[in-house]
PDB file of C-alpha atoms and ligand atoms in Angstrom:
ATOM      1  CA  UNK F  29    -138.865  51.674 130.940  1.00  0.00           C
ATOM      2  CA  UNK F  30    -138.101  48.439 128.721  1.00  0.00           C
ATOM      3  CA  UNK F  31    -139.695  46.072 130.945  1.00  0.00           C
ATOM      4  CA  UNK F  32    -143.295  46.655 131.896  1.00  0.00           C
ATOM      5  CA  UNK F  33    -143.722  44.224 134.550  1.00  0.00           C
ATOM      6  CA  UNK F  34    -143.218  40.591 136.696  1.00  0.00           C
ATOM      7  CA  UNK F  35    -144.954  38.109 134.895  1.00  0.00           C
ATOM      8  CA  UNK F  36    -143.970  34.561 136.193  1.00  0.00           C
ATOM      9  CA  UNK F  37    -141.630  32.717 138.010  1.00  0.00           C
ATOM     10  CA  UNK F  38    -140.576  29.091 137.335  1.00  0.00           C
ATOM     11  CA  UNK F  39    -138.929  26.942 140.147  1.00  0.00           C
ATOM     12  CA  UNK F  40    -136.911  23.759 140.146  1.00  0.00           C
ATOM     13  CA  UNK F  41    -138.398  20.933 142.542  1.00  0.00           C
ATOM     14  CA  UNK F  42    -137.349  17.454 143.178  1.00  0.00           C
ATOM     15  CA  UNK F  43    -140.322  16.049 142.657  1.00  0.00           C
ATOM     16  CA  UNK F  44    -143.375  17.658 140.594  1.00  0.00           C
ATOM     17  CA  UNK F  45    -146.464  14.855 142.542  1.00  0.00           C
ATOM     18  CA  UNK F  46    -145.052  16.468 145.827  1.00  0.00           C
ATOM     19  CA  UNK F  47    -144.940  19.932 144.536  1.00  0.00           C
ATOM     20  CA  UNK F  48    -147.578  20.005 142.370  1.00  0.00           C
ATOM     21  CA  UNK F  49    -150.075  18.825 146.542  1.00  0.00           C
ATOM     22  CA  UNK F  50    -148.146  21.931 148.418  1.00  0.00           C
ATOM     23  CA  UNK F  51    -148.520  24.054 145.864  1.00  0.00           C
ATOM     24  CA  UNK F  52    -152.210  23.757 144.673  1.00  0.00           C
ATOM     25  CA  UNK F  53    -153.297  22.140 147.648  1.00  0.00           C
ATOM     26  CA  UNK F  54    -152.235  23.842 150.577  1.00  0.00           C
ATOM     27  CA  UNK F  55    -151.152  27.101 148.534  1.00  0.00           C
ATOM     28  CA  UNK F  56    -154.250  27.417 146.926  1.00  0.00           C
ATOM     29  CA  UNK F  57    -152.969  27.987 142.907  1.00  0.00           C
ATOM     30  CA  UNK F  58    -154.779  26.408 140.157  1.00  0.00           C
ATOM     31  CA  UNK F  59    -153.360  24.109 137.681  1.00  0.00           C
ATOM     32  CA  UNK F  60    -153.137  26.249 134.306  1.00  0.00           C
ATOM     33  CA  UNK F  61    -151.367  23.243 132.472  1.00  0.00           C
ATOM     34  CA  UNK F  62    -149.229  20.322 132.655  1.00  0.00           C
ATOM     35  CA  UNK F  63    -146.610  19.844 130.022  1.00  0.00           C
ATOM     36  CA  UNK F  64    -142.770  18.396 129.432  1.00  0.00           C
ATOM     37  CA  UNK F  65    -142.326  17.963 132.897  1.00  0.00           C
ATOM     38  CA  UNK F  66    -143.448  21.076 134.158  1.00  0.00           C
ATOM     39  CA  UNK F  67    -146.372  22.264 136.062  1.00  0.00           C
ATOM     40  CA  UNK F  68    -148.004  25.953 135.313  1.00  0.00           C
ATOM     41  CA  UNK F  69    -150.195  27.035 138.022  1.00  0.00           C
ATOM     42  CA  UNK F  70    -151.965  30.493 138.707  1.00  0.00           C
ATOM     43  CA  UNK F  71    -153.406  32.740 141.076  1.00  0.00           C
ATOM     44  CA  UNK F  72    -157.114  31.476 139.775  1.00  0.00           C
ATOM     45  CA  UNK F  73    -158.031  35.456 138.869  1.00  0.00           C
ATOM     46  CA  UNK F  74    -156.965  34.638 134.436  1.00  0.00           C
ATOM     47  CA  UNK F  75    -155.735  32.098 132.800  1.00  0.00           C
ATOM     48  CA  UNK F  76    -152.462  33.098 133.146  1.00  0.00           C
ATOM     49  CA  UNK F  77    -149.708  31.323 134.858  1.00  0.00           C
ATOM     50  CA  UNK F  78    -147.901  32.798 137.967  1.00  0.00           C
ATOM     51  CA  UNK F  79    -145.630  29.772 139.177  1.00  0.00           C
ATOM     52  CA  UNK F  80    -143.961  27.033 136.789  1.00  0.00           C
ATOM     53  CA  UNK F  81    -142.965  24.296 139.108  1.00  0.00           C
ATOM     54  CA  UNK F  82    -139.813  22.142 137.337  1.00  0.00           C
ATOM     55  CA  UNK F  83    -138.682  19.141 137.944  1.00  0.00           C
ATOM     56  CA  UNK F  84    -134.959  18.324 139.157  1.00  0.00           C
ATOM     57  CA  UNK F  85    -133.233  20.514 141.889  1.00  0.00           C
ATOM     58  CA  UNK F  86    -134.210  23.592 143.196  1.00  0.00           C
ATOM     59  CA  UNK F  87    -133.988  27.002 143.446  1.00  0.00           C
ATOM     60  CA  UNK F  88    -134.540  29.412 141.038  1.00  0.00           C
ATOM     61  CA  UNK F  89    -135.402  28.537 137.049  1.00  0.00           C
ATOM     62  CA  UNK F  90    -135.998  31.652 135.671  1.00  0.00           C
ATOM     63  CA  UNK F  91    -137.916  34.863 136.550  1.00  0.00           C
ATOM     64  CA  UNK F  92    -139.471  36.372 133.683  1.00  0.00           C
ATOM     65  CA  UNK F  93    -141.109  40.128 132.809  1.00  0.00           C
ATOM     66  CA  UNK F  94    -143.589  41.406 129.975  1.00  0.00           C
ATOM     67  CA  UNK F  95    -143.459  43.263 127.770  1.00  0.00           C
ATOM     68  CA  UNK F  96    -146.343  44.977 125.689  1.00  0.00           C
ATOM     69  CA  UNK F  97    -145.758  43.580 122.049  1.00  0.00           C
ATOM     70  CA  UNK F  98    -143.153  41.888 119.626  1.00  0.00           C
ATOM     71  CA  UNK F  99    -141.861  45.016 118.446  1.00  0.00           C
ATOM     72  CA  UNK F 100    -141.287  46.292 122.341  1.00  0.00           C
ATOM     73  CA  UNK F 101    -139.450  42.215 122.724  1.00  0.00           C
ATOM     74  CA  UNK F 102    -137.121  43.133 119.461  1.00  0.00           C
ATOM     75  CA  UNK F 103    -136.479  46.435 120.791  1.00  0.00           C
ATOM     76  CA  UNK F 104    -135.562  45.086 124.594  1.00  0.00           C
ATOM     77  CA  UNK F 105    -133.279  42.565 122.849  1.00  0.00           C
ATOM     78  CA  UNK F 106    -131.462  44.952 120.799  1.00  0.00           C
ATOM     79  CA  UNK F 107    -131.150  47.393 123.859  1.00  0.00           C
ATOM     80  CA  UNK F 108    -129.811  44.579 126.069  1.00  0.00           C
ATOM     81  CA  UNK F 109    -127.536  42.843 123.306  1.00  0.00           C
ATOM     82  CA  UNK F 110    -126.316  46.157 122.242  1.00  0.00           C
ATOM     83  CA  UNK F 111    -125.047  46.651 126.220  1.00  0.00           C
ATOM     84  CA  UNK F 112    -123.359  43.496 125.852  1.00  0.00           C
ATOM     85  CA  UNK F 113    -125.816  41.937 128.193  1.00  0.00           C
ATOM     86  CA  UNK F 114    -125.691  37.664 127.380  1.00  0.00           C
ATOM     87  CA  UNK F 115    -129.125  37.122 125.796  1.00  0.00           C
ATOM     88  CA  UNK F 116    -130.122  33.631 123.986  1.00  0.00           C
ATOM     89  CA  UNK F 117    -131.766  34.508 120.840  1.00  0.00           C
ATOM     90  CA  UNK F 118    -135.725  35.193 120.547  1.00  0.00           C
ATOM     91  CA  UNK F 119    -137.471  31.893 120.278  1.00  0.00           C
ATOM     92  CA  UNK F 120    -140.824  30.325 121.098  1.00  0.00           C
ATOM     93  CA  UNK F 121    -140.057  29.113 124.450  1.00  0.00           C
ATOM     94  CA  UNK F 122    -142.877  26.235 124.907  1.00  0.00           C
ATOM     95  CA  UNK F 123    -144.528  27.674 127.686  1.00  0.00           C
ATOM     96  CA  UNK F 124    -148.551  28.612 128.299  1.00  0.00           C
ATOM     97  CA  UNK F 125    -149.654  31.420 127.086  1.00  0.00           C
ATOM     98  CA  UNK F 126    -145.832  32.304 125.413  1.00  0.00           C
ATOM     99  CA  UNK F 127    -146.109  33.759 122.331  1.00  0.00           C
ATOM    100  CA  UNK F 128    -142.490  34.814 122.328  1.00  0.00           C
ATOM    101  CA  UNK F 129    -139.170  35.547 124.356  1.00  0.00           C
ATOM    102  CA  UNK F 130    -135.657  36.026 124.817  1.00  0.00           C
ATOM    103  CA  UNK F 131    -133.198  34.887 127.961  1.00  0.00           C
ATOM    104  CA  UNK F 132    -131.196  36.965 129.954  1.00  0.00           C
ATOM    105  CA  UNK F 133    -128.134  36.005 131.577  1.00  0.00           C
ATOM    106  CA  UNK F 134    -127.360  37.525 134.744  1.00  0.00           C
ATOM    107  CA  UNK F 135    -123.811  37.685 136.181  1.00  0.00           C
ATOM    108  CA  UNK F 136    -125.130  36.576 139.236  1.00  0.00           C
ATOM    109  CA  UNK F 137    -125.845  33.191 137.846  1.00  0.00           C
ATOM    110  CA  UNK F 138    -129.620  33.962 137.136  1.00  0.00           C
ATOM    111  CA  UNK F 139    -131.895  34.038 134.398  1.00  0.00           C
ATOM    112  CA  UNK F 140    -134.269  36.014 133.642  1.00  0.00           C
ATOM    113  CA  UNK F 141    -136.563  35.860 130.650  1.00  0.00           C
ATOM    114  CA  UNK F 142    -138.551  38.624 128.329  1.00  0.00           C
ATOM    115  CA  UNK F 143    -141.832  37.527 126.891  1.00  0.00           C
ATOM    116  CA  UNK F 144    -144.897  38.840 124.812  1.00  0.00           C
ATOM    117  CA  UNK F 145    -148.418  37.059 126.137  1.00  0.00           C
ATOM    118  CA  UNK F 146    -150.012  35.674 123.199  1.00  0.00           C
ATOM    119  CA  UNK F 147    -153.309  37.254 123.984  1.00  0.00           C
ATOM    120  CA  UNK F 148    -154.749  40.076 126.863  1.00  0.00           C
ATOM    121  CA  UNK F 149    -153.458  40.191 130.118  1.00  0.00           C
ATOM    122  CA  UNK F 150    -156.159  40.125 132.545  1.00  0.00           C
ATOM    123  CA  UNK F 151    -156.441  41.328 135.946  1.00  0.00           C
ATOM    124  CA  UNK F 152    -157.450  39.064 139.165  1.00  0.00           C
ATOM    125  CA  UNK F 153    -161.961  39.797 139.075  1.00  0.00           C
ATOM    126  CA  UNK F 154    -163.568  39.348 141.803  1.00  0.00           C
ATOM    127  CA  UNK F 155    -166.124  37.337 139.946  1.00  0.00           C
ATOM    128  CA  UNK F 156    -163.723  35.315 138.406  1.00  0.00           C
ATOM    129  CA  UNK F 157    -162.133  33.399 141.547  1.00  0.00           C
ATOM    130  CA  UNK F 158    -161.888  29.688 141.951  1.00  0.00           C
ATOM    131  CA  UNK F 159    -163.682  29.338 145.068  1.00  0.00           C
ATOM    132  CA  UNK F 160    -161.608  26.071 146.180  1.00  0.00           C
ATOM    133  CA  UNK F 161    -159.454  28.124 148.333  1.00  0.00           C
ATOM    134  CA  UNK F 162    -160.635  31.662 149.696  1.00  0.00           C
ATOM    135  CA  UNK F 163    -157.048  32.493 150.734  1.00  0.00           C
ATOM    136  CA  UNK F 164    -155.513  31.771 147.441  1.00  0.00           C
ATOM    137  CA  UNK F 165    -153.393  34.378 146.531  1.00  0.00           C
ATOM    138  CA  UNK F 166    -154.376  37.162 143.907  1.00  0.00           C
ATOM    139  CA  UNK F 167    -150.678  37.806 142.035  1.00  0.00           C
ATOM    140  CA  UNK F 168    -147.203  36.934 142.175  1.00  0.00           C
ATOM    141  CA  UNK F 169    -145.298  40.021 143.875  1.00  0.00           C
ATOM    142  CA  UNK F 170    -141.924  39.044 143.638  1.00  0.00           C
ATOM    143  CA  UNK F 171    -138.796  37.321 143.308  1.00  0.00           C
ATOM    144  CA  UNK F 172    -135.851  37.446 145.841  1.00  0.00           C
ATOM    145  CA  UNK F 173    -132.250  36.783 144.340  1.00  0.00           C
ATOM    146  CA  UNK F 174    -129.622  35.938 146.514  1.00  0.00           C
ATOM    147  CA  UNK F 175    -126.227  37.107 145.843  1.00  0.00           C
ATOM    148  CA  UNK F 176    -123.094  37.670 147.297  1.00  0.00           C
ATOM    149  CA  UNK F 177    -122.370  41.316 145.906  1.00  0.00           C
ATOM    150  CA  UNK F 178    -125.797  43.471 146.425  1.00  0.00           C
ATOM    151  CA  UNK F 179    -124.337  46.931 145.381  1.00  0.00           C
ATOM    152  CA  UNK F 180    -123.391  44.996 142.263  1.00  0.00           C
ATOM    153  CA  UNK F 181    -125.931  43.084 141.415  1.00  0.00           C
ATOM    154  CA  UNK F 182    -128.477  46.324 141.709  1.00  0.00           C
ATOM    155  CA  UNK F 183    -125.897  48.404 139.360  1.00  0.00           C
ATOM    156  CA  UNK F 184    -126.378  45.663 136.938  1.00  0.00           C
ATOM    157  CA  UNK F 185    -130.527  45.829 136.684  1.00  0.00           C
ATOM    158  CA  UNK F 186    -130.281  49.421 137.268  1.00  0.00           C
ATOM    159  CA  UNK F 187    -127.773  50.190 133.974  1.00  0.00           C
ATOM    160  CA  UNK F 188    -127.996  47.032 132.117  1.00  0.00           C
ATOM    161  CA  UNK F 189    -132.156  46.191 132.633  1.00  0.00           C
ATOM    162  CA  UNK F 190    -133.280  49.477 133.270  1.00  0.00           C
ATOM    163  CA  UNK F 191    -134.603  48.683 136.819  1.00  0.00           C
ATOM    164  CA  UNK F 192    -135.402  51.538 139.004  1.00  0.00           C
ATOM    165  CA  UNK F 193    -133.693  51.089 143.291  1.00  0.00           C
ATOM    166  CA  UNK F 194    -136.677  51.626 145.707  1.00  0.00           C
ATOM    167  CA  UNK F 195    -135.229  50.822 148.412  1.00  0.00           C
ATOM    168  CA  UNK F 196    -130.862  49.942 149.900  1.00  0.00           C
ATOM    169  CA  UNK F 197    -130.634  48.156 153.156  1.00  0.00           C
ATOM    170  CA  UNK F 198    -127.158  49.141 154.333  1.00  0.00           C
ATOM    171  CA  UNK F 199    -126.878  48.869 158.364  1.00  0.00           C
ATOM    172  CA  UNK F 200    -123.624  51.060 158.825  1.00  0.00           C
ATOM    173  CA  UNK F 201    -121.810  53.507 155.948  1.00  0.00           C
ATOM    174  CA  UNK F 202    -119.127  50.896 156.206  1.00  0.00           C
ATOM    175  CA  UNK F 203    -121.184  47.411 155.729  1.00  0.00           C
ATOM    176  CA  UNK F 204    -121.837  46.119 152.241  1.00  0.00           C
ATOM    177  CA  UNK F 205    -125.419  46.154 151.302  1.00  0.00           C
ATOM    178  CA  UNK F 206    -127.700  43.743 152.711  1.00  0.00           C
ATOM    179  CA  UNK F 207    -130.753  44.284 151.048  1.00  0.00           C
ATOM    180  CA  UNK F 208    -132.048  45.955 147.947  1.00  0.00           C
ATOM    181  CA  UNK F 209    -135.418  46.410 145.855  1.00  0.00           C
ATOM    182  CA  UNK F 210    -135.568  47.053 142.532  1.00  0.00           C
ATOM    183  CA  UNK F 211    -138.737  48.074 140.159  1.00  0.00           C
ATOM    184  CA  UNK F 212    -139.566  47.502 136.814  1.00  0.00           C
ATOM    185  CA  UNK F 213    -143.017  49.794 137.343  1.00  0.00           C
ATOM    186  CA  UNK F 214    -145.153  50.915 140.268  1.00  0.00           C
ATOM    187  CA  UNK F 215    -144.495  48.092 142.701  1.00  0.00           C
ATOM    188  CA  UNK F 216    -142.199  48.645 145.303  1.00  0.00           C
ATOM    189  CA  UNK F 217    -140.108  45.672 143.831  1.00  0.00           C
ATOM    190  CA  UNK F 218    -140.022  42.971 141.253  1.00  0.00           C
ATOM    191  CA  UNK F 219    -136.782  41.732 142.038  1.00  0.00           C
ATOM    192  CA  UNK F 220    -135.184  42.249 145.514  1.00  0.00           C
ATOM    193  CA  UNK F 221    -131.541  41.214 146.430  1.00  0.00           C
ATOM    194  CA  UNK F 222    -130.527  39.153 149.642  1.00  0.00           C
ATOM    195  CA  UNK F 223    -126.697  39.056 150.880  1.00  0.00           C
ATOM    196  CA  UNK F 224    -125.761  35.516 150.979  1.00  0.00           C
ATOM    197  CA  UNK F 225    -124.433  32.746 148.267  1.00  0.00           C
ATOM    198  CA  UNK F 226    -123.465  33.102 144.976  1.00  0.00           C
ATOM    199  CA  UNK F 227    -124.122  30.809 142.694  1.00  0.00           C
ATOM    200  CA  UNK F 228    -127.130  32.175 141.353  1.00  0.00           C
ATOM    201  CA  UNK F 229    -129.731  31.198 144.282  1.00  0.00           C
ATOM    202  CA  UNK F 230    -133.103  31.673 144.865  1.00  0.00           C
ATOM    203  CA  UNK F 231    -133.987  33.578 148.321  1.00  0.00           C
ATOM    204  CA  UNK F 232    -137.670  33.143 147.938  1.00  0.00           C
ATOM    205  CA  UNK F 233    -140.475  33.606 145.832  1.00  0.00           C
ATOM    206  CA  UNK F 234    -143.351  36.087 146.912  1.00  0.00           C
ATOM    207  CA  UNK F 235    -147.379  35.921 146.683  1.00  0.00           C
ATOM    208  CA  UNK F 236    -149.486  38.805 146.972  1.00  0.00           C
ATOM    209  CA  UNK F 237    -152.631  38.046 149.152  1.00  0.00           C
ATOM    210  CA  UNK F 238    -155.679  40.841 150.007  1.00  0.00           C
ATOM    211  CA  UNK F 239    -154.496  42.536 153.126  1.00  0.00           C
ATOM    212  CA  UNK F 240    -152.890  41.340 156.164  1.00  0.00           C
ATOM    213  CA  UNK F 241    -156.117  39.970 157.542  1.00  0.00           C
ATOM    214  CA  UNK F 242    -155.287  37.397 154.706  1.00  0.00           C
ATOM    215  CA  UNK F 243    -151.715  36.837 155.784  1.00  0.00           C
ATOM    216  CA  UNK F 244    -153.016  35.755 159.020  1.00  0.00           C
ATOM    217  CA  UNK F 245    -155.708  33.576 157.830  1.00  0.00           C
ATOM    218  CA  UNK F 246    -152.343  32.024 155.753  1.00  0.00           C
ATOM    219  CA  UNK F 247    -150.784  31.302 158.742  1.00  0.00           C
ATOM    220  CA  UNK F 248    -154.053  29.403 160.143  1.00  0.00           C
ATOM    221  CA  UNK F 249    -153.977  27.576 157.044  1.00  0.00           C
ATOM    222  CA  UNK F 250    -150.540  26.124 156.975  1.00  0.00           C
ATOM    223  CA  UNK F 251    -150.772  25.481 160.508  1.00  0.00           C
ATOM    224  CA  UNK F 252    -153.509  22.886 160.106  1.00  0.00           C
ATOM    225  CA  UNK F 253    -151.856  21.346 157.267  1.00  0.00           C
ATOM    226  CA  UNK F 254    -148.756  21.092 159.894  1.00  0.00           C
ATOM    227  CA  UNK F 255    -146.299  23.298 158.060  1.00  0.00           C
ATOM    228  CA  UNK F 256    -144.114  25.399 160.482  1.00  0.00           C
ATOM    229  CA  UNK F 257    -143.951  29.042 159.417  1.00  0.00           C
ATOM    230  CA  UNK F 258    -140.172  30.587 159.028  1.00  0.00           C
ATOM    231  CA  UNK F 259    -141.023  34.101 159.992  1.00  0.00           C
ATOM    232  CA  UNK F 260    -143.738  36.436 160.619  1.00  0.00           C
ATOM    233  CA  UNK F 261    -146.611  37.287 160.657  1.00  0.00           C
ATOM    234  CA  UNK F 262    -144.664  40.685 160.617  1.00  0.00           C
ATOM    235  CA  UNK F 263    -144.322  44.168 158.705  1.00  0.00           C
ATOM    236  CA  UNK F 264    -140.998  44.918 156.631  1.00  0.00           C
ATOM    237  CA  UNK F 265    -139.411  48.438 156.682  1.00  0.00           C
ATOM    238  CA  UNK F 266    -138.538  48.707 153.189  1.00  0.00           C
ATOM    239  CA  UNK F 267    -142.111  48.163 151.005  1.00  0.00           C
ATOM    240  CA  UNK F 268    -144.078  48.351 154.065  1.00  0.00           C
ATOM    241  CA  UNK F 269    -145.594  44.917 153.384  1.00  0.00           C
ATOM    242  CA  UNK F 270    -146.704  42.665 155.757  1.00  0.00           C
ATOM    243  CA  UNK F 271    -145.394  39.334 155.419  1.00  0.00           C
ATOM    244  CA  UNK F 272    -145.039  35.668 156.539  1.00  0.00           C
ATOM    245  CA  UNK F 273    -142.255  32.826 155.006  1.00  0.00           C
ATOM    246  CA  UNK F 274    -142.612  29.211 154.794  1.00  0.00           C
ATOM    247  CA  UNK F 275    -140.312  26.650 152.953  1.00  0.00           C
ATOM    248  CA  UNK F 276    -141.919  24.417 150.377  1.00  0.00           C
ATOM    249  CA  UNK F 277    -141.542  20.345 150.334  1.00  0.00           C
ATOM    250  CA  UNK F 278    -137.654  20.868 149.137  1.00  0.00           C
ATOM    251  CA  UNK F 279    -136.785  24.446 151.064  1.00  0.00           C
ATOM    252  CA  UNK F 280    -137.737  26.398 148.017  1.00  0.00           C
ATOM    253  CA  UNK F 281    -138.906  29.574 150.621  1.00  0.00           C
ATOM    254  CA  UNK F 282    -142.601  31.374 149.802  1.00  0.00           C
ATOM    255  CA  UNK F 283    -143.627  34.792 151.440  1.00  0.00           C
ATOM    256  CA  UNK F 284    -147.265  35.642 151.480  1.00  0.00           C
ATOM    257  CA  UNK F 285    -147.565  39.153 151.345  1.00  0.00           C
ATOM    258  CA  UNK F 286    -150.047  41.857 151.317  1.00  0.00           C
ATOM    259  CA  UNK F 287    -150.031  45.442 151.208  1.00  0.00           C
ATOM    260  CA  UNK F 288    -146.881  46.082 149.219  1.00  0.00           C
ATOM    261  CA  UNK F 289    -146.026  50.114 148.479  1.00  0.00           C
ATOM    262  CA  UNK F 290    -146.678  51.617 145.254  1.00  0.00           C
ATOM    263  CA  UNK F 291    -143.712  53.641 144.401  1.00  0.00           C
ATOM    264  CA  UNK F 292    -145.502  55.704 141.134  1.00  0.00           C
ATOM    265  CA  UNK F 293    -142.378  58.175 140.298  1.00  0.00           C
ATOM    266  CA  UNK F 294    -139.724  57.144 138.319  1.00  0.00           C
ATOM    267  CA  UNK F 295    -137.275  60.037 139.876  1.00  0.00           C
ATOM    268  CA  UNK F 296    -137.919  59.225 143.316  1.00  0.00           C
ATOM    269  CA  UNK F 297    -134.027  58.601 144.636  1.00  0.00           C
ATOM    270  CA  UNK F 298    -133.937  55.015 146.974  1.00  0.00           C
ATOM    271  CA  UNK F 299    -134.053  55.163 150.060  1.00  0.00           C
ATOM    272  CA  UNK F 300    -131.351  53.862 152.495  1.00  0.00           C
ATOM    273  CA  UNK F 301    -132.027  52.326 155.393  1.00  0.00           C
ATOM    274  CA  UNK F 302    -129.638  52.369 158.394  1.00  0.00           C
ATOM    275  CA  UNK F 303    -129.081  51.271 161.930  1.00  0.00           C
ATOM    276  CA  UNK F 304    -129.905  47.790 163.226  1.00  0.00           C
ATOM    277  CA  UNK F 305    -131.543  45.649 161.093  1.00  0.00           C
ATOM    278  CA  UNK F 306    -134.012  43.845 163.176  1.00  0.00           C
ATOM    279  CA  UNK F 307    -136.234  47.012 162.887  1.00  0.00           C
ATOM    280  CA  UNK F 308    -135.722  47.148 159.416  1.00  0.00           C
ATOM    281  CA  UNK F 309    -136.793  43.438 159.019  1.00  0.00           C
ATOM    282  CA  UNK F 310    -139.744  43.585 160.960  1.00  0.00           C
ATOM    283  CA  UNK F 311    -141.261  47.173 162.036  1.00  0.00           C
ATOM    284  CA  UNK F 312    -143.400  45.522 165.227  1.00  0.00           C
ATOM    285  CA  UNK F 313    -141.222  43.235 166.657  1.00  0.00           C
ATOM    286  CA  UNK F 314    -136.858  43.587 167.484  1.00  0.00           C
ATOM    287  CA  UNK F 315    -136.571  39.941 166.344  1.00  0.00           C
ATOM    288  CA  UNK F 316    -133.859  40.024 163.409  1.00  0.00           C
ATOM    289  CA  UNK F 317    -134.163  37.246 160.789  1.00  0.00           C
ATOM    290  CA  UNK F 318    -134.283  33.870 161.620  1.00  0.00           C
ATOM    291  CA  UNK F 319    -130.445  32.603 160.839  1.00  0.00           C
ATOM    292  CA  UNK F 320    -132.092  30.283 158.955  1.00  0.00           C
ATOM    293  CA  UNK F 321    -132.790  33.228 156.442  1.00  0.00           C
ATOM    294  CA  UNK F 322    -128.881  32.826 155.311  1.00  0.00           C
ATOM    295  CA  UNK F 323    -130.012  29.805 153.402  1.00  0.00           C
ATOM    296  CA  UNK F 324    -131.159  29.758 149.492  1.00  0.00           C
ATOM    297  CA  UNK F 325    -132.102  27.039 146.960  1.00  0.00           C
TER     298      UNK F 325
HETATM  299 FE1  FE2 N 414    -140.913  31.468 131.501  1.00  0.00          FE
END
């Protein structure tokens, strides 16, 4: 496995006050560090950074993974370079906690980047949490790309990146793919695919809470700051997670999650899922996506 696993995501916003309120305010994530325009803000468990928030647009900046040391980056570089996979050199990339990385270049349009932490990565303690906000999410679970050629898209991480396919959401042997999950280690996905745009969109950016009891008290929360939830509460086929989506200040969409598989073995084949896709979407419930769900950033 080259990549070891999701370590931050940085989004584009129009404007960083606005952002910077929803996101640590309502969202619960702690300012890490404010620099060049950008906002780092994390789960509050180390003193990492989960979320970059970036001013101008929206949408997607770049989702990046870890790697153990500089010698794993080099190698990683010269295994993706040497695929012809469009890198940017290795550089110091200016961001918290960044000792080192290299861009990738997706076909899709999006960018992914490789780093090395310049010190331990921790793990969210207990006794470590901000208190602030009880609900504030523990990790960032994932990234959602959306894309207009699944099947393609998941061929590239899977050969190029050296993803692993959890899960293929294809609703009849005929249809394209809809859906796919893809793995860099044990989680049930890093990077997922959504049918849609090209253009290198974002579908949404996910946040990994402490059980669904969590999810709920979410929903509670961004109901008495007045922000509408766009689905959910519900549970997904694929991943098993439970799950609710809300658009930030500028439609940039957020899932709280909880209680995402673990998919340990490497060899495990995906698994595709068939048949109508409102119980694939959400296991309780035969309410498909909301149509608003066709819409990236
Ligand atoms: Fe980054």
């Amino acid at each position: 496995m080259t990549l070891m696993s999701l370590d931050h995501a940085v989004i584009r916003v129009r404007d960083l006050e606005t952002a910077l309120r929803w996101y640590r305010d309502i969202l619960g994530l702690m300012v890490i560090e404010e620099r060049d325009g950008a906002v780092y803000l994390g789960c509050g468990g180390d003193a990492h950074f989960d979320l970059g928030l970036m001013a101008g647009g929206v949408g997607l900046d770049h989702a990046a993974f870890a790697v153990a040391d500089h010698a794993a980056l080099t190698a990683a570089y010269e295994r993706f370079a040497g695929r012809g996979v469009r890198c940017s050199e290795i550089e110091q990339p200016g961001e918290p906690g960044i000792a080192s990385a290299f861009r990738v270049f997706l076909p899709t349009g999006h960018t992914f980047e490789v780093v090395v932490r310049d010190g331990t990565t921790g793990y969210p303690h207990p006794t470590k949490w901000h208190t602030a906000a009880a609900h504030a999410p523990i990790d960032l679970s994932h990234v959602t790309l959306m894309v207009e050629d699944v099947q393609a898209a998941v061929e590239f991480l899977r050969d190029q990146l050296d993803f692993a396919v959890s899960d293929i959401v294809q609703p009849t042997p005929e249809s394209p793919w809809v859906f796919a999950f893809t793995r860099v280690g044990e989680n049930h996905h890093d990077i997922a695919l959504a049918m849609g745009d090209g253009g290198g969109k974002l579908h949404h950016v996910a946040f990994q809470v402490n059980g669904v009891g969590e999810v709920v008290h979410f929903a509670d929360r961004l109901g008495r700051f007045g922000w509408k939830i766009e689905a959910g509460v519900g549970r997904h086929g694929p991943g098993g997670n439970t799950f609710l989506y809300v658009r930030d200040p500028f439609g940039n969409r957020v899932e709280i999650t909880a209680d995402v598989a673990r998919v340990p073995n490497r060899w495990e084949p995906p698994k595709v899922w068939t048949g109508d896709l409102s119980a694939i979407f959400n296991v309780w419930t035969e309410e498909p996506p909301p149509a608003s769900f066709a819409e990236g950033t």
